[in-house]
Amino acid sequence: MTRAGIVTVVGKPNAGKSTLLNRIVGEKLAIVSDKPQSTRDRVVGIRTTDDTQMVVLDTPGLLNPRYELHRAMRTTALRALADADVIVYLADATERVPPPLEEAADLTAPPRAPVISVLNKVDALRSVERDELRALLPEARFISALNGDGVDELLAELSLVLPEGPFLYPEDEISTASVRFFVGELVRETALEQLDQEVPYSLACVVEEFREGRTPVYIRTVLYVERESQKRILIGSGGQRIRDIGRAARAKVEQLVGEPVYLDLWVKVLPNWRKSDSALRRFGYRLHDDPSS
Ligand code: GDP
Ligand code: MG
């Protein structure tokens, strides 16, 4: 008998969602960054072991108190919660006791699926702090997504909650999201690593062309920003910054694609794209009341 279902990971920016997701799926699928908010769409990773398949969803931005989430992003994240068979509510243990999920996500009703509270980054706690937290939160699981402590136990527990049934995806498929999407996220991640706090929310990346079957693989990507001033920041004086971004991004993309890549990188201004439904759709967001999503 096999088990299969959806595990949705929710947590504040920097809680370690992407790190955990990468560990669960075993591939660099979600984007890890110490800058908040670098994964914007829900990322689907799939972990298939002998008799269990977990489809893992991310909910970027849902618990970000400093940022009023565009309704399209919130819709995407709430959908990931509603689709879940089990929800992992991940919090940073170094920030002490997290609020309940309903409060943190401003939900009108508790989620249908069971919620497992998980405190991450226990490697960064002193043992007395760990003991205090355990006493305060006896129900919580303690893990380090970074070094793997507690993750196998968590996965075993999640497996048991998943419904019995056939696998949802073929065994060798690691993700339903396309390589194109991840290439865009890698380029965006690389750009974020080199920018200050000013630009991140305004930055989107789209892969406009992906020509395989030749060496190097030709990939044209466009980084979209909202203002000319942001474009100038991204390009840097004499084009130095965009060249650095391109070089670093190409190395990551080659790892993902497994072949030499020619990365053709452009920067364009699309004013107020975060308020434009057509732009959001183009960048992969689900929109509220969108019958096609
Ligand atoms: P997300 O915003 O929730 O997706 O968080 P990320 O996975 O991008 O992680 C944010 C930061 O926390 C990164 O610098 C990670 O390396 C770090 N981090 C994640 N998990 C752990 C952990 O278990 N221990 C420690 N010490 N750092 C972690
Ligand atoms: Mg993330």
mmCIF file of C-alpha atoms and ligand atoms in Angstrom:
data_model
loop_
_atom_site.group_PDB
_atom_site.id
_atom_site.type_symbol
_atom_site.label_atom_id
_atom_site.label_comp_id
_atom_site.label_asym_id
_atom_site.label_seq_id
_atom_site.Cartn_x
_atom_site.Cartn_y
_atom_site.Cartn_z
ATOM 1 C CA MET A 1 0.000 0.000 0.000
ATOM 2 C CA THR A 2 1.373 3.404 -0.926
ATOM 3 C CA ARG A 3 0.692 6.831 0.555
ATOM 4 C CA ALA A 4 0.670 10.130 -1.302
ATOM 5 C CA GLY A 5 -0.341 13.685 -0.551
ATOM 6 C CA ILE A 6 0.462 17.341 -0.267
ATOM 7 C CA VAL A 7 2.713 18.862 2.381
ATOM 8 C CA THR A 8 2.467 22.658 2.523
ATOM 9 C CA VAL A 9 5.231 24.569 4.246
ATOM 10 C CA VAL A 10 4.321 27.932 5.742
ATOM 11 C CA GLY A 11 6.437 30.336 7.756
ATOM 12 C CA LYS A 12 7.750 33.853 8.009
ATOM 13 C CA PRO A 13 10.489 35.035 5.645
ATOM 14 C CA ASN A 14 13.817 33.622 6.778
ATOM 15 C CA ALA A 15 12.253 30.856 8.864
ATOM 16 C CA GLY A 16 14.105 28.399 6.631
ATOM 17 C CA LYS A 17 11.324 27.180 4.331
ATOM 18 C CA SER A 18 13.485 26.968 1.236
ATOM 19 C CA THR A 19 16.288 25.279 3.135
ATOM 20 C CA LEU A 20 13.857 22.674 4.473
ATOM 21 C CA LEU A 21 12.252 22.208 1.086
ATOM 22 C CA ASN A 22 15.632 21.625 -0.524
ATOM 23 C CA ARG A 23 16.454 19.078 2.134
ATOM 24 C CA ILE A 24 13.131 17.294 1.729
ATOM 25 C CA VAL A 25 13.279 17.139 -2.028
ATOM 26 C CA GLY A 26 17.024 16.692 -2.257
ATOM 27 C CA GLU A 27 17.470 19.082 -5.142
ATOM 28 C CA LYS A 28 18.028 22.803 -5.226
ATOM 29 C CA LEU A 29 14.457 23.557 -6.198
ATOM 30 C CA ALA A 30 13.398 26.329 -3.923
ATOM 31 C CA ILE A 31 15.536 29.396 -3.749
ATOM 32 C CA VAL A 32 17.551 29.906 -0.591
ATOM 33 C CA SER A 33 18.511 33.431 0.284
ATOM 34 C CA ASP A 34 19.201 35.430 3.393
ATOM 35 C CA LYS A 35 17.165 38.215 1.797
ATOM 36 C CA PRO A 36 13.497 37.689 2.585
ATOM 37 C CA GLN A 37 10.905 37.007 -0.050
ATOM 38 C CA SER A 38 13.024 35.461 -2.736
ATOM 39 C CA THR A 39 10.535 32.754 -3.634
ATOM 40 C CA ARG A 40 7.334 34.376 -4.764
ATOM 41 C CA ASP A 41 5.383 31.660 -6.443
ATOM 42 C CA ARG A 42 4.473 28.404 -4.826
ATOM 43 C CA VAL A 43 7.184 25.911 -5.614
ATOM 44 C CA VAL A 44 6.302 22.284 -6.018
ATOM 45 C CA GLY A 45 8.909 19.744 -5.092
ATOM 46 C CA ILE A 46 8.236 16.021 -5.031
ATOM 47 C CA ARG A 47 9.829 13.492 -2.727
ATOM 48 C CA THR A 48 9.257 9.889 -3.650
ATOM 49 C CA THR A 49 10.579 7.092 -1.449
ATOM 50 C CA ASP A 50 9.698 3.376 -1.604
ATOM 51 C CA ASP A 51 6.082 3.637 -0.626
ATOM 52 C CA THR A 52 5.454 7.338 0.001
ATOM 53 C CA GLN A 53 5.163 10.385 -2.181
ATOM 54 C CA MET A 54 5.112 13.925 -0.787
ATOM 55 C CA VAL A 55 4.240 16.824 -2.996
ATOM 56 C CA VAL A 56 5.651 19.872 -1.250
ATOM 57 C CA LEU A 57 4.276 23.373 -1.660
ATOM 58 C CA ASP A 58 5.811 26.626 -0.485
ATOM 59 C CA THR A 59 3.766 29.698 0.528
ATOM 60 C CA PRO A 60 6.097 32.645 0.017
ATOM 61 C CA GLY A 61 5.113 35.888 1.621
ATOM 62 C CA LEU A 62 2.039 34.662 3.466
ATOM 63 C CA LEU A 63 3.461 35.470 6.878
ATOM 64 C CA ASN A 64 5.431 38.555 6.027
ATOM 65 C CA PRO A 65 4.211 41.264 8.403
ATOM 66 C CA ARG A 66 6.173 44.062 6.776
ATOM 67 C CA TYR A 67 4.757 43.616 3.359
ATOM 68 C CA GLU A 68 1.234 43.874 2.197
ATOM 69 C CA LEU A 69 0.974 40.910 -0.060
ATOM 70 C CA HIS A 70 -0.542 41.503 -3.431
ATOM 71 C CA ARG A 71 -3.843 39.660 -3.494
ATOM 72 C CA ALA A 72 -2.579 37.426 -6.311
ATOM 73 C CA MET A 73 0.288 36.240 -4.159
ATOM 74 C CA ARG A 74 -1.976 35.721 -1.182
ATOM 75 C CA THR A 75 -4.431 33.760 -3.302
ATOM 76 C CA THR A 76 -1.608 31.494 -4.438
ATOM 77 C CA ALA A 77 -0.433 30.950 -0.881
ATOM 78 C CA LEU A 78 -3.926 30.353 0.523
ATOM 79 C CA ARG A 79 -4.544 27.838 -2.240
ATOM 80 C CA ALA A 80 -1.418 25.974 -1.148
ATOM 81 C CA LEU A 81 -2.810 25.869 2.415
ATOM 82 C CA ALA A 82 -6.236 24.700 1.264
ATOM 83 C CA ASP A 83 -4.731 21.973 -0.949
ATOM 84 C CA ALA A 84 -2.632 20.547 1.883
ATOM 85 C CA ASP A 85 -3.021 17.123 3.449
ATOM 86 C CA VAL A 86 -0.697 18.292 6.190
ATOM 87 C CA ILE A 87 0.734 21.732 6.969
ATOM 88 C CA VAL A 88 4.201 22.322 8.332
ATOM 89 C CA TYR A 89 4.229 25.616 10.232
ATOM 90 C CA LEU A 90 7.881 26.500 10.365
ATOM 91 C CA ALA A 91 9.256 29.117 12.751
ATOM 92 C CA ASP A 92 12.693 30.382 13.638
ATOM 93 C CA ALA A 93 13.491 29.052 17.109
ATOM 94 C CA THR A 94 15.845 31.933 17.758
ATOM 95 C CA GLU A 95 12.799 34.236 17.676
ATOM 96 C CA ARG A 96 11.249 32.309 20.567
ATOM 97 C CA VAL A 97 7.543 31.387 20.657
ATOM 98 C CA PRO A 98 5.654 31.890 17.369
ATOM 99 C CA PRO A 99 2.006 33.031 17.278
ATOM 100 C CA PRO A 100 -0.626 30.474 16.199
ATOM 101 C CA LEU A 101 -0.818 29.992 12.428
ATOM 102 C CA GLU A 102 -4.357 31.402 12.140
ATOM 103 C CA GLU A 103 -3.208 34.619 13.755
ATOM 104 C CA ALA A 104 0.073 34.863 11.843
ATOM 105 C CA ALA A 105 -1.607 34.264 8.477
ATOM 106 C CA ASP A 106 -4.737 36.223 9.341
ATOM 107 C CA LEU A 107 -6.960 33.274 8.428
ATOM 108 C CA THR A 108 -10.723 33.505 8.829
ATOM 109 C CA ALA A 109 -11.006 29.813 9.714
ATOM 110 C CA PRO A 110 -8.510 27.190 10.815
ATOM 111 C CA PRO A 111 -7.052 25.177 7.928
ATOM 112 C CA ARG A 112 -8.699 21.859 7.112
ATOM 113 C CA ALA A 113 -5.447 19.908 7.272
ATOM 114 C CA PRO A 114 -3.565 19.108 10.493
ATOM 115 C CA VAL A 115 -0.892 21.681 11.359
ATOM 116 C CA ILE A 116 2.468 20.480 12.648
ATOM 117 C CA SER A 117 4.454 23.195 14.439
ATOM 118 C CA VAL A 118 8.140 22.970 13.716
ATOM 119 C CA LEU A 119 10.854 25.095 15.268
ATOM 120 C CA ASN A 120 13.841 25.455 12.996
ATOM 121 C CA LYS A 121 17.447 26.560 13.590
ATOM 122 C CA VAL A 122 17.783 24.720 16.887
ATOM 123 C CA ASP A 123 21.473 24.424 16.032
ATOM 124 C CA ALA A 124 21.681 28.146 16.816
ATOM 125 C CA LEU A 125 20.256 27.747 20.349
ATOM 126 C CA ARG A 126 22.109 27.050 23.536
ATOM 127 C CA SER A 127 20.868 23.907 25.226
ATOM 128 C CA VAL A 128 19.194 25.824 28.077
ATOM 129 C CA GLU A 129 17.272 27.870 25.499
ATOM 130 C CA ARG A 130 16.264 24.684 23.741
ATOM 131 C CA ASP A 131 15.007 23.191 26.994
ATOM 132 C CA GLU A 132 13.031 26.328 27.813
ATOM 133 C CA LEU A 133 11.346 26.282 24.407
ATOM 134 C CA ARG A 134 10.546 22.606 24.711
ATOM 135 C CA ALA A 135 8.827 23.283 27.996
ATOM 136 C CA LEU A 136 6.833 26.171 26.515
ATOM 137 C CA LEU A 137 5.916 24.292 23.333
ATOM 138 C CA PRO A 138 5.630 20.610 24.147
ATOM 139 C CA GLU A 139 3.803 19.919 20.881
ATOM 140 C CA ALA A 140 6.438 21.447 18.614
ATOM 141 C CA ARG A 141 9.037 19.481 16.654
ATOM 142 C CA PHE A 142 12.618 20.777 16.794
ATOM 143 C CA ILE A 143 14.791 20.644 13.721
ATOM 144 C CA SER A 144 17.746 22.176 11.957
ATOM 145 C CA ALA A 145 17.002 22.391 8.263
ATOM 146 C CA LEU A 146 20.610 23.453 7.837
ATOM 147 C CA ASN A 147 22.335 20.402 9.308
ATOM 148 C CA GLY A 148 19.444 17.961 9.056
ATOM 149 C CA ASP A 149 18.841 17.347 12.761
ATOM 150 C CA GLY A 150 15.305 16.104 13.350
ATOM 151 C CA VAL A 151 14.364 16.201 9.670
ATOM 152 C CA ASP A 152 14.151 12.420 9.167
ATOM 153 C CA GLU A 153 11.879 12.133 12.201
ATOM 154 C CA LEU A 154 9.707 14.923 10.840
ATOM 155 C CA LEU A 155 9.496 13.262 7.431
ATOM 156 C CA ALA A 156 8.524 9.966 9.032
ATOM 157 C CA GLU A 157 5.768 11.701 10.937
ATOM 158 C CA LEU A 158 4.524 13.525 7.841
ATOM 159 C CA SER A 159 4.435 10.264 5.884
ATOM 160 C CA LEU A 160 2.089 8.733 8.418
ATOM 161 C CA VAL A 161 -0.381 11.602 8.053
ATOM 162 C CA LEU A 162 -0.599 11.327 4.266
ATOM 163 C CA PRO A 163 -3.606 9.461 2.889
ATOM 164 C CA GLU A 164 -3.232 5.955 1.531
ATOM 165 C CA GLY A 165 -3.434 5.915 -2.229
ATOM 166 C CA PRO A 166 -1.488 5.789 -5.475
ATOM 167 C CA PHE A 167 1.367 8.177 -6.289
ATOM 168 C CA LEU A 168 0.250 11.488 -7.753
ATOM 169 C CA TYR A 169 3.245 11.885 -10.076
ATOM 170 C CA PRO A 170 5.557 9.496 -11.965
ATOM 171 C CA GLU A 171 8.418 8.379 -9.734
ATOM 172 C CA ASP A 172 11.232 10.123 -11.581
ATOM 173 C CA GLU A 173 9.578 13.500 -11.787
ATOM 174 C CA ILE A 174 11.173 15.823 -9.260
ATOM 175 C CA SER A 175 8.985 18.796 -9.938
ATOM 176 C CA THR A 176 5.959 19.813 -11.904
ATOM 177 C CA ALA A 177 7.362 23.286 -12.284
ATOM 178 C CA SER A 178 9.524 23.616 -15.343
ATOM 179 C CA VAL A 179 13.259 24.043 -15.545
ATOM 180 C CA ARG A 180 12.440 27.389 -17.136
ATOM 181 C CA PHE A 181 10.773 28.571 -13.954
ATOM 182 C CA PHE A 182 13.734 27.544 -11.827
ATOM 183 C CA VAL A 183 16.197 29.185 -14.179
ATOM 184 C CA GLY A 184 14.245 32.415 -13.719
ATOM 185 C CA GLU A 185 14.301 31.999 -9.938
ATOM 186 C CA LEU A 186 18.055 31.307 -9.926
ATOM 187 C CA VAL A 187 18.748 34.442 -11.930
ATOM 188 C CA ARG A 188 16.487 36.440 -9.637
ATOM 189 C CA GLU A 189 18.155 34.964 -6.541
ATOM 190 C CA THR A 190 21.567 35.889 -7.903
ATOM 191 C CA ALA A 191 20.489 39.453 -8.596
ATOM 192 C CA LEU A 192 19.024 39.757 -5.080
ATOM 193 C CA GLU A 193 22.306 38.630 -3.567
ATOM 194 C CA GLN A 194 23.983 41.640 -5.125
ATOM 195 C CA LEU A 195 21.362 44.297 -4.361
ATOM 196 C CA ASP A 196 20.271 46.304 -1.341
ATOM 197 C CA GLN A 197 16.872 46.190 0.297
ATOM 198 C CA GLU A 198 15.477 48.779 -2.144
ATOM 199 C CA VAL A 199 14.852 46.621 -5.186
ATOM 200 C CA PRO A 200 13.807 43.079 -4.105
ATOM 201 C CA TYR A 201 10.016 43.324 -4.181
ATOM 202 C CA SER A 202 10.173 45.080 -7.519
ATOM 203 C CA LEU A 203 12.292 42.450 -9.200
ATOM 204 C CA ALA A 204 10.856 39.737 -11.420
ATOM 205 C CA CYS A 205 12.654 37.463 -13.824
ATOM 206 C CA VAL A 206 11.237 35.782 -16.886
ATOM 207 C CA VAL A 207 12.917 33.288 -19.176
ATOM 208 C CA GLU A 208 11.883 34.430 -22.632
ATOM 209 C CA GLU A 209 13.778 31.918 -24.711
ATOM 210 C CA PHE A 210 15.274 28.514 -23.947
ATOM 211 C CA ARG A 211 16.947 26.801 -26.893
ATOM 212 C CA GLU A 212 18.164 23.267 -26.145
ATOM 213 C CA GLY A 213 19.829 20.782 -28.475
ATOM 214 C CA ARG A 214 22.873 22.974 -29.050
ATOM 215 C CA THR A 215 26.027 23.733 -27.078
ATOM 216 C CA PRO A 216 25.923 25.978 -25.211
ATOM 217 C CA VAL A 217 22.199 25.964 -24.433
ATOM 218 C CA TYR A 218 20.896 29.443 -25.234
ATOM 219 C CA ILE A 219 18.765 31.071 -22.527
ATOM 220 C CA ARG A 220 17.466 34.615 -22.732
ATOM 221 C CA THR A 221 16.176 36.059 -19.464
ATOM 222 C CA VAL A 222 14.750 39.448 -18.663
ATOM 223 C CA LEU A 223 14.935 41.004 -15.223
ATOM 224 C CA TYR A 224 11.972 43.335 -14.775
ATOM 225 C CA VAL A 225 12.067 46.298 -12.430
ATOM 226 C CA GLU A 226 9.548 49.071 -11.826
ATOM 227 C CA ARG A 227 11.680 52.194 -12.196
ATOM 228 C CA GLU A 228 14.554 53.553 -14.284
ATOM 229 C CA SER A 229 16.491 54.197 -11.077
ATOM 230 C CA GLN A 230 16.264 50.488 -10.227
ATOM 231 C CA LYS A 231 17.443 49.578 -13.696
ATOM 232 C CA ARG A 232 20.509 51.773 -13.208
ATOM 233 C CA ILE A 233 21.243 50.071 -9.877
ATOM 234 C CA LEU A 234 20.952 46.658 -11.467
ATOM 235 C CA ILE A 235 23.216 47.494 -14.379
ATOM 236 C CA GLY A 236 25.808 49.242 -12.239
ATOM 237 C CA SER A 237 28.479 51.624 -13.356
ATOM 238 C CA GLY A 238 29.825 50.617 -16.732
ATOM 239 C CA GLY A 239 27.595 47.527 -16.619
ATOM 240 C CA GLN A 240 29.780 45.927 -13.970
ATOM 241 C CA ARG A 241 27.004 44.715 -11.694
ATOM 242 C CA ILE A 242 24.888 43.085 -14.370
ATOM 243 C CA ARG A 243 28.010 41.333 -15.701
ATOM 244 C CA ASP A 244 28.750 40.005 -12.216
ATOM 245 C CA ILE A 245 25.159 38.851 -11.831
ATOM 246 C CA GLY A 246 25.278 37.167 -15.229
ATOM 247 C CA ARG A 247 28.499 35.337 -14.456
ATOM 248 C CA ALA A 248 27.310 34.065 -11.061
ATOM 249 C CA ALA A 249 23.863 33.158 -12.386
ATOM 250 C CA ARG A 250 25.282 31.254 -15.334
ATOM 251 C CA ALA A 251 27.292 28.999 -13.010
ATOM 252 C CA LYS A 252 24.138 28.132 -11.058
ATOM 253 C CA VAL A 253 22.017 27.631 -14.168
ATOM 254 C CA GLU A 254 24.645 25.309 -15.664
ATOM 255 C CA GLN A 255 24.454 23.170 -12.532
ATOM 256 C CA LEU A 256 20.694 22.953 -12.851
ATOM 257 C CA VAL A 257 20.649 22.327 -16.594
ATOM 258 C CA GLY A 258 23.720 20.069 -16.526
ATOM 259 C CA GLU A 259 25.221 21.600 -19.679
ATOM 260 C CA PRO A 260 27.150 24.683 -20.735
ATOM 261 C CA VAL A 261 24.818 27.650 -20.971
ATOM 262 C CA TYR A 262 24.931 30.960 -22.775
ATOM 263 C CA LEU A 263 22.918 33.272 -20.532
ATOM 264 C CA ASP A 264 21.675 36.327 -22.343
ATOM 265 C CA LEU A 265 20.588 38.716 -19.591
ATOM 266 C CA TRP A 266 18.457 41.837 -20.095
ATOM 267 C CA VAL A 267 16.995 44.433 -17.772
ATOM 268 C CA LYS A 268 13.683 46.102 -18.570
ATOM 269 C CA VAL A 269 11.482 48.626 -16.795
ATOM 270 C CA LEU A 270 7.819 47.692 -16.475
ATOM 271 C CA PRO A 271 6.292 50.480 -14.362
ATOM 272 C CA ASN A 272 4.097 49.260 -11.499
ATOM 273 C CA TRP A 273 4.129 45.655 -12.667
ATOM 274 C CA ARG A 274 3.142 44.545 -9.191
ATOM 275 C CA LYS A 275 -0.204 46.276 -9.692
ATOM 276 C CA SER A 276 -0.777 44.923 -13.190
ATOM 277 C CA ASP A 277 -2.845 41.767 -13.565
ATOM 278 C CA SER A 278 -1.414 40.918 -16.963
ATOM 279 C CA ALA A 279 2.148 41.296 -15.728
ATOM 280 C CA LEU A 280 1.454 39.207 -12.644
ATOM 281 C CA ARG A 281 -0.064 36.513 -14.803
ATOM 282 C CA ARG A 282 2.941 36.580 -17.086
ATOM 283 C CA PHE A 283 5.243 36.211 -14.094
ATOM 284 C CA GLY A 284 3.345 33.130 -12.977
ATOM 285 C CA TYR A 285 1.043 34.375 -10.236
ATOM 286 C CA ARG A 286 -2.449 33.008 -9.860
ATOM 287 C CA LEU A 287 -4.986 35.797 -9.707
ATOM 288 C CA HIS A 288 -8.007 36.043 -7.501
ATOM 289 C CA ASP A 289 -11.143 34.676 -9.181
ATOM 290 C CA ASP A 290 -9.114 33.565 -12.153
ATOM 291 C CA PRO A 291 -11.064 30.672 -13.695
ATOM 292 C CA SER A 292 -7.980 29.408 -15.544
ATOM 293 C CA SER A 293 -6.021 28.846 -12.338
HETATM 294 P P1 GDP B 1 12.823 31.191 3.833
HETATM 295 O O1 GDP B 1 12.792 32.681 3.622
HETATM 296 O O2 GDP B 1 11.850 30.762 4.868
HETATM 297 O O3 GDP B 1 12.689 30.401 2.563
HETATM 298 O O4 GDP B 1 14.263 30.890 4.468
HETATM 299 P P2 GDP B 1 15.591 30.316 3.779
HETATM 300 O O5 GDP B 1 15.522 28.841 3.611
HETATM 301 O O6 GDP B 1 15.916 31.139 2.565
HETATM 302 O O7 GDP B 1 16.648 30.593 4.955
HETATM 303 C C1 GDP B 1 16.886 31.888 5.464
HETATM 304 C C2 GDP B 1 18.249 31.927 6.150
HETATM 305 O O8 GDP B 1 18.246 31.089 7.319
HETATM 306 C C3 GDP B 1 19.382 31.406 5.261
HETATM 307 O O9 GDP B 1 20.524 32.180 5.512
HETATM 308 C C4 GDP B 1 19.571 29.970 5.764
HETATM 309 O O10 GDP B 1 20.867 29.491 5.548
HETATM 310 C C5 GDP B 1 19.294 30.114 7.244
HETATM 311 N N1 GDP B 1 18.815 28.848 7.836
HETATM 312 C C6 GDP B 1 17.841 28.028 7.361
HETATM 313 N N2 GDP B 1 17.687 26.942 8.159
HETATM 314 C C7 GDP B 1 18.592 27.074 9.164
HETATM 315 C C8 GDP B 1 18.920 26.265 10.312
HETATM 316 O O11 GDP B 1 18.392 25.178 10.559
HETATM 317 N N3 GDP B 1 19.903 26.750 11.128
HETATM 318 C C9 GDP B 1 20.539 27.928 10.884
HETATM 319 N N4 GDP B 1 21.484 28.300 11.756
HETATM 320 N N5 GDP B 1 20.257 28.709 9.814
HETATM 321 C C10 GDP B 1 19.291 28.291 8.952
HETATM 322 MG MG MG B 2 12.349 30.988 0.584
#
